[in-house]
């Protein structure tokens, strides 16, 4: 459900168990208000009028509180957007308008900096918030996107955050590691240009969660190319996640006049049911919104590698497969992935549905 304050500057997305709220100040600063248990629109409006933290020398009150920090202005955090033109590097945007899609409850917030139009997309899918960004060059000259993250996630000011991530290699996939989040930045990513086991584009943060209790904040990037996720513990207790396609700021792509780029979806989930509750919520999201025809039976994958290795022939494969057995009967052979459902592909950048690429349209 999407609700909008009467002044049109506070927006609240609500799912079955959680809410997400943002606010646009009179200075066109888009601030994060709330991500956690469900709240009412009146609660979000009350959060919107709270002042920013008191002045602290050599720090910006915007750091760790902006929804999508751009390069330039009074900011010291890692920018989500870095743009270079023939005249300058940086972004000085102003808010234009917002749009909603009543069929999907999608919220679109549009900003402009000269010929560059930046649209931030939000959509609540169950208790998962899908976020992505569209950049359009409506000017006359080409511009360069040095960095264009899908989203920035802001978490509550707390102490002793713990970061969970997945790494691995062939025959040692999806190894879970949890460690305290210290001050500074923790960067994970991949330069491989394709999906792999080395690092998975997913992180989770908690302070004291167990398997079935405690708050968990988790983010997953729907992208199968090179990527980067940076988790920052800022001075004080503020912290933020940035994530998107491409590994560094060496140049994501060049946008000619009339071209557009849509980032992959960066999905975020809050759960108070511990890691088990977060896991079940992710699975429900994938079955409902990501996997096509998820309710249908999936084809069985026959894996003969362990039995035959490279000694492959049609007759031998038929003998290895054997005759079909009645449902529920035991078998002396096993397969690596025979009973597993087909893996979910990355959500499409613009629709959240299955695809593996970002879009770039003239």
Coordinates of C-alpha atoms in Angstrom, one line a residue:
X1 CA 0.0 0.0 0.0
X2 CA 1.2 3.5 -0.9
X3 CA 0.1 6.6 1.0
X4 CA 1.0 10.2 0.4
X5 CA 0.8 13.1 2.8
X6 CA -1.5 16.0 1.9
X7 CA 1.5 18.3 1.1
X8 CA 2.8 15.7 -1.4
X9 CA 6.3 15.6 0.2
X10 CA 6.1 12.5 2.5
X11 CA 5.5 9.0 1.1
X12 CA 4.8 5.8 3.0
X13 CA 5.0 2.3 1.6
X14 CA 3.4 -0.4 3.8
X15 CA 3.5 -4.2 3.5
X16 CA 2.0 -6.9 5.7
X17 CA 4.5 -6.4 8.6
X18 CA 6.7 -3.4 7.7
X19 CA 6.7 0.1 6.4
X20 CA 9.1 2.3 4.5
X21 CA 8.9 6.1 4.6
X22 CA 10.7 9.0 2.8
X23 CA 10.4 12.8 2.9
X24 CA 11.4 15.7 0.7
X25 CA 12.5 18.8 2.5
X26 CA 11.8 22.4 1.3
X27 CA 15.4 22.4 0.0
X28 CA 14.7 19.3 -2.2
X29 CA 16.7 17.0 0.1
X30 CA 15.3 13.5 0.0
X31 CA 15.6 12.1 3.5
X32 CA 15.0 8.6 4.8
X33 CA 12.4 8.5 7.6
X34 CA 11.6 4.9 8.6
X35 CA 12.2 1.3 7.7
X36 CA 10.9 -1.2 10.1
X37 CA 7.6 -2.2 11.8
X38 CA 4.4 -0.8 10.3
X39 CA 3.5 2.8 11.0
X40 CA 0.7 5.1 10.0
X41 CA 1.0 8.0 7.6
X42 CA 0.6 10.4 10.6
X43 CA 3.6 8.8 12.2
X44 CA 5.6 9.4 9.1
X45 CA 4.5 13.0 9.0
X46 CA 5.6 13.4 12.6
X47 CA 9.0 12.0 11.7
X48 CA 9.3 14.4 8.8
X49 CA 9.2 17.5 11.0
X50 CA 11.9 16.3 13.4
X51 CA 15.0 18.4 13.0
X52 CA 18.2 16.9 11.6
X53 CA 21.0 16.1 14.2
X54 CA 22.7 19.0 15.9
X55 CA 25.7 20.6 14.2
X56 CA 28.9 18.6 14.6
X57 CA 32.2 20.1 13.3
X58 CA 33.4 18.8 10.0
X59 CA 30.4 16.6 9.4
X60 CA 27.3 16.9 7.3
X61 CA 23.8 16.4 8.8
X62 CA 22.8 14.8 5.5
X63 CA 25.4 12.0 5.7
X64 CA 23.7 8.7 6.5
X65 CA 20.2 10.1 6.1
X66 CA 19.8 10.8 2.4
X67 CA 17.9 8.3 0.3
X68 CA 20.2 8.7 -2.7
X69 CA 23.3 10.9 -2.1
X70 CA 24.7 12.4 -5.2
X71 CA 28.2 13.7 -5.7
X72 CA 28.6 17.3 -4.8
X73 CA 27.3 19.7 -2.2
X74 CA 27.7 19.3 1.6
X75 CA 28.3 15.6 1.6
X76 CA 31.2 13.4 2.6
X77 CA 29.7 9.9 2.2
X78 CA 30.2 7.7 -0.9
X79 CA 27.9 9.0 -3.6
X80 CA 25.3 6.8 -5.2
X81 CA 25.5 8.9 -8.3
X82 CA 28.6 10.3 -10.0
X83 CA 28.2 12.1 -13.3
X84 CA 30.7 13.9 -15.5
X85 CA 29.9 16.3 -18.4
X86 CA 32.1 18.4 -20.5
X87 CA 31.7 21.3 -18.0
X88 CA 31.8 19.7 -14.6
X89 CA 31.7 16.6 -12.4
X90 CA 28.8 16.2 -9.9
X91 CA 25.1 16.7 -9.6
X92 CA 23.0 19.7 -8.5
X93 CA 19.5 18.3 -8.9
X94 CA 16.1 19.8 -8.0
X95 CA 12.8 18.0 -7.5
X96 CA 10.4 18.0 -10.4
X97 CA 7.4 15.8 -9.5
X98 CA 6.3 12.4 -8.3
X99 CA 4.1 9.8 -10.1
X100 CA 2.3 6.7 -8.9
X101 CA 1.1 3.5 -10.6
X102 CA -2.2 2.5 -9.0
X103 CA -1.9 -1.0 -10.4
X104 CA 1.4 -1.9 -8.8
X105 CA 1.7 0.9 -6.1
X106 CA 4.9 2.0 -7.6
X107 CA 6.2 5.4 -6.6
X108 CA 8.4 7.4 -8.9
X109 CA 10.3 10.5 -7.7
X110 CA 11.7 12.6 -10.5
X111 CA 14.7 15.0 -10.2
X112 CA 16.5 17.1 -12.8
X113 CA 20.0 18.5 -13.2
X114 CA 20.0 20.4 -16.5
X115 CA 19.5 17.8 -19.2
X116 CA 19.9 14.8 -16.8
X117 CA 16.6 13.4 -15.4
X118 CA 17.0 11.1 -12.4
X119 CA 13.9 9.0 -11.4
X120 CA 14.0 7.0 -8.2
X121 CA 11.6 4.0 -8.2
X122 CA 10.0 2.4 -5.2
X123 CA 7.6 -0.6 -5.0
X124 CA 6.5 -2.7 -2.0
X125 CA 6.3 -6.4 -2.8
X126 CA 5.0 -8.1 0.3
X127 CA 7.5 -6.9 2.9
X128 CA 10.3 -6.5 0.3
X129 CA 11.0 -3.0 -0.9
X130 CA 12.2 -2.9 -4.6
X131 CA 14.2 0.1 -5.5
X132 CA 15.9 1.1 -8.8
X133 CA 16.9 4.2 -10.6
X134 CA 16.4 5.5 -14.2
X135 CA 18.7 8.1 -15.7
X136 CA 17.8 9.9 -18.9
X137 CA 19.9 12.3 -20.9
X138 CA 17.5 14.8 -22.3
X139 CA 20.2 17.3 -23.1
X140 CA 22.1 18.0 -26.3
X141 CA 25.5 16.6 -25.3
X142 CA 26.7 13.2 -24.1
X143 CA 27.4 12.7 -20.4
X144 CA 29.3 10.0 -18.6
X145 CA 27.9 7.9 -15.7
X146 CA 30.9 7.2 -13.5
X147 CA 28.8 5.5 -10.9
X148 CA 25.0 4.9 -10.8
X149 CA 23.9 2.7 -7.8
X150 CA 20.5 1.3 -7.7
X151 CA 19.7 2.5 -4.2
X152 CA 21.1 3.5 -0.8
X153 CA 19.6 1.9 2.3
X154 CA 19.7 3.7 5.6
X155 CA 19.5 1.8 8.9
X156 CA 18.6 3.1 12.4
X157 CA 21.3 4.6 14.6
X158 CA 22.4 1.7 16.7
X159 CA 25.6 0.3 18.1
X160 CA 27.3 -3.1 17.5
X161 CA 25.9 -3.8 14.0
X162 CA 26.9 -7.3 12.7
X163 CA 27.3 -7.9 8.9
X164 CA 26.4 -11.2 7.3
X165 CA 27.7 -12.1 3.8
X166 CA 28.1 -15.1 1.5
X167 CA 31.3 -16.2 -0.3
X168 CA 32.6 -19.4 -1.8
X169 CA 34.2 -21.2 -4.7
X170 CA 33.6 -24.4 -6.7
X171 CA 32.5 -27.3 -4.5
X172 CA 32.4 -24.8 -1.5
X173 CA 29.5 -22.6 -2.3
X174 CA 27.5 -20.1 -0.2
X175 CA 29.7 -20.0 2.9
X176 CA 28.1 -17.7 5.5
X177 CA 30.3 -15.3 7.4
X178 CA 29.2 -13.0 10.2
X179 CA 31.5 -10.3 11.7
X180 CA 31.1 -7.0 13.6
X181 CA 30.7 -4.0 11.4
X182 CA 33.5 -1.6 12.3
X183 CA 33.9 2.1 11.5
X184 CA 34.7 2.8 7.8
X185 CA 33.5 0.9 4.8
X186 CA 33.2 -2.8 4.0
X187 CA 33.1 -3.3 0.2
X188 CA 32.2 -6.6 -1.5
X189 CA 31.7 -7.2 -5.1
X190 CA 32.7 -9.0 -8.3
X191 CA 34.6 -8.0 -11.4
X192 CA 33.9 -11.3 -13.2
X193 CA 31.1 -10.0 -15.4
X194 CA 28.8 -12.9 -14.6
X195 CA 27.2 -14.7 -11.6
X196 CA 29.6 -16.8 -9.6
X197 CA 30.2 -18.4 -6.2
X198 CA 33.0 -16.1 -5.1
X199 CA 30.8 -13.4 -3.6
X200 CA 27.0 -13.2 -3.7
X201 CA 25.3 -9.8 -4.1
X202 CA 23.5 -10.0 -0.7
X203 CA 24.1 -8.7 2.8
X204 CA 22.3 -8.7 6.0
X205 CA 22.8 -6.7 9.2
X206 CA 21.6 -7.2 12.7
X207 CA 22.6 -6.3 16.3
X208 CA 21.4 -9.4 18.3
X209 CA 19.2 -11.5 16.0
X210 CA 18.9 -15.3 16.4
X211 CA 17.3 -17.8 14.1
X212 CA 13.7 -17.0 15.1
X213 CA 13.9 -13.7 16.9
X214 CA 15.4 -10.2 16.5
X215 CA 15.5 -7.6 13.7
X216 CA 17.3 -8.3 10.5
X217 CA 17.8 -5.9 7.6
X218 CA 18.8 -7.6 4.4
X219 CA 19.5 -6.4 0.8
X220 CA 19.9 -8.3 -2.4
X221 CA 21.0 -6.9 -5.8
X222 CA 19.2 -8.5 -8.8
X223 CA 22.1 -8.4 -11.2
X224 CA 24.2 -11.1 -13.0
X225 CA 27.1 -8.9 -14.1
X226 CA 29.9 -7.1 -12.2
X227 CA 28.6 -5.4 -9.1
X228 CA 29.6 -3.8 -5.8
X229 CA 27.9 -3.3 -2.4
X230 CA 29.5 -0.9 0.1
X231 CA 28.4 -1.0 3.7
X232 CA 29.5 2.0 5.7
X233 CA 29.6 2.6 9.5
X234 CA 29.7 6.4 9.7
X235 CA 30.9 8.6 12.6
X236 CA 28.4 8.4 15.4
X237 CA 26.0 5.5 14.8
X238 CA 24.6 6.2 11.4
X239 CA 25.2 3.6 8.6
X240 CA 24.2 3.1 5.0
X241 CA 24.4 0.5 2.2
X242 CA 25.1 1.3 -1.4
X243 CA 24.8 -1.2 -4.2
X244 CA 24.6 -1.4 -8.0
X245 CA 26.1 -2.6 -11.3
X246 CA 29.7 -2.1 -12.0
X247 CA 32.6 -2.5 -9.5
X248 CA 34.2 1.0 -9.4
X249 CA 33.9 4.6 -10.6
X250 CA 36.1 4.2 -13.7
X251 CA 33.0 4.8 -15.8
X252 CA 29.8 2.7 -16.0
X253 CA 28.8 3.9 -19.4
X254 CA 28.3 7.0 -21.6
X255 CA 24.8 8.3 -22.3
X256 CA 24.4 10.1 -25.6
X257 CA 21.7 12.7 -26.1
X258 CA 18.3 10.9 -25.9
X259 CA 19.7 7.7 -24.3
X260 CA 18.6 6.3 -20.9
X261 CA 19.9 3.7 -18.4
X262 CA 17.9 1.7 -15.9
X263 CA 19.8 0.2 -13.0
X264 CA 19.1 -3.3 -11.7
X265 CA 16.7 -3.7 -8.7
X266 CA 18.2 -3.5 -5.3
X267 CA 15.7 -5.2 -3.0
X268 CA 15.5 -4.6 0.8
X269 CA 13.8 -6.6 3.5
X270 CA 13.1 -5.9 7.2
X271 CA 12.1 -8.8 9.5
X272 CA 11.6 -9.1 13.2
X273 CA 11.6 -12.9 13.0
X274 CA 15.3 -13.4 13.0
X275 CA 17.3 -15.0 10.2
X276 CA 14.7 -17.7 9.8
X277 CA 11.9 -15.2 9.3
X278 CA 14.0 -13.2 6.9
X279 CA 14.8 -16.3 4.9
X280 CA 11.1 -17.3 4.6
X281 CA 10.2 -13.8 3.6
X282 CA 12.8 -13.8 0.8
X283 CA 11.5 -17.2 -0.4
X284 CA 7.9 -15.9 -0.5
X285 CA 9.0 -12.8 -2.4
X286 CA 10.9 -14.9 -5.0
X287 CA 8.0 -17.3 -5.5
X288 CA 5.4 -14.5 -5.8
X289 CA 7.3 -11.8 -7.7
X290 CA 10.4 -13.2 -9.3
X291 CA 10.1 -16.8 -10.5
X292 CA 7.7 -17.1 -13.5
X293 CA 5.0 -19.7 -12.9
X294 CA 6.5 -20.6 -9.5
X295 CA 3.4 -22.6 -8.6
X296 CA 4.1 -25.1 -11.4
X297 CA 6.2 -28.2 -11.0
X298 CA 9.8 -27.6 -12.2
X299 CA 11.6 -29.9 -14.7
X300 CA 14.0 -32.3 -13.1
X301 CA 17.7 -31.7 -13.8
X302 CA 19.5 -35.1 -14.5
X303 CA 23.1 -34.7 -13.5
X304 CA 25.3 -37.7 -14.6
X305 CA 28.7 -36.1 -13.8
X306 CA 29.5 -38.1 -10.7
X307 CA 28.5 -41.4 -12.4
X308 CA 30.1 -40.9 -15.9
X309 CA 32.3 -37.9 -15.9
X310 CA 33.4 -37.4 -19.6
X311 CA 32.6 -41.0 -20.7
X312 CA 29.3 -39.9 -22.3
X313 CA 27.1 -41.7 -24.8
X314 CA 23.4 -41.8 -25.5
X315 CA 23.1 -45.5 -24.6
X316 CA 25.1 -45.1 -21.4
X317 CA 23.0 -42.0 -20.3
X318 CA 19.8 -44.0 -20.8
X319 CA 21.1 -46.8 -18.7
X320 CA 22.2 -44.4 -16.0
X321 CA 18.8 -42.7 -15.9
X322 CA 16.9 -46.0 -15.4
X323 CA 13.2 -46.5 -15.5
X324 CA 10.8 -44.1 -13.9
X325 CA 9.9 -45.0 -10.3
X326 CA 6.6 -44.6 -8.5
X327 CA 6.3 -41.5 -6.4
X328 CA 7.7 -42.0 -3.0
X329 CA 9.9 -44.9 -3.8
X330 CA 13.6 -44.9 -3.0
X331 CA 16.4 -44.8 -5.5
X332 CA 20.0 -46.0 -5.2
X333 CA 21.2 -43.1 -7.4
X334 CA 21.3 -39.4 -6.6
X335 CA 21.5 -36.2 -8.5
X336 CA 23.2 -32.9 -7.6
X337 CA 20.1 -30.7 -8.2
X338 CA 17.4 -33.1 -9.2
X339 CA 14.9 -32.0 -6.6
X340 CA 15.8 -28.3 -6.4
X341 CA 13.6 -25.7 -8.1
X342 CA 15.0 -23.7 -10.9
X343 CA 17.0 -20.7 -9.5
X344 CA 15.5 -17.3 -9.7
X345 CA 17.1 -15.0 -12.2
X346 CA 17.7 -11.4 -11.5
X347 CA 14.7 -9.1 -11.3
X348 CA 14.3 -6.9 -14.4
X349 CA 15.5 -3.3 -13.8
X350 CA 12.3 -1.7 -14.7
X351 CA 9.7 -4.3 -13.9
X352 CA 11.2 -6.5 -11.1
X353 CA 10.4 -9.5 -13.3
X354 CA 12.9 -12.1 -14.5
X355 CA 15.8 -11.1 -16.6
X356 CA 19.6 -10.9 -16.3
X357 CA 20.4 -7.5 -17.9
X358 CA 19.9 -3.9 -17.3
X359 CA 18.1 -1.9 -20.0
X360 CA 19.4 0.9 -22.1
X361 CA 17.0 2.5 -24.6
X362 CA 17.3 5.3 -27.0

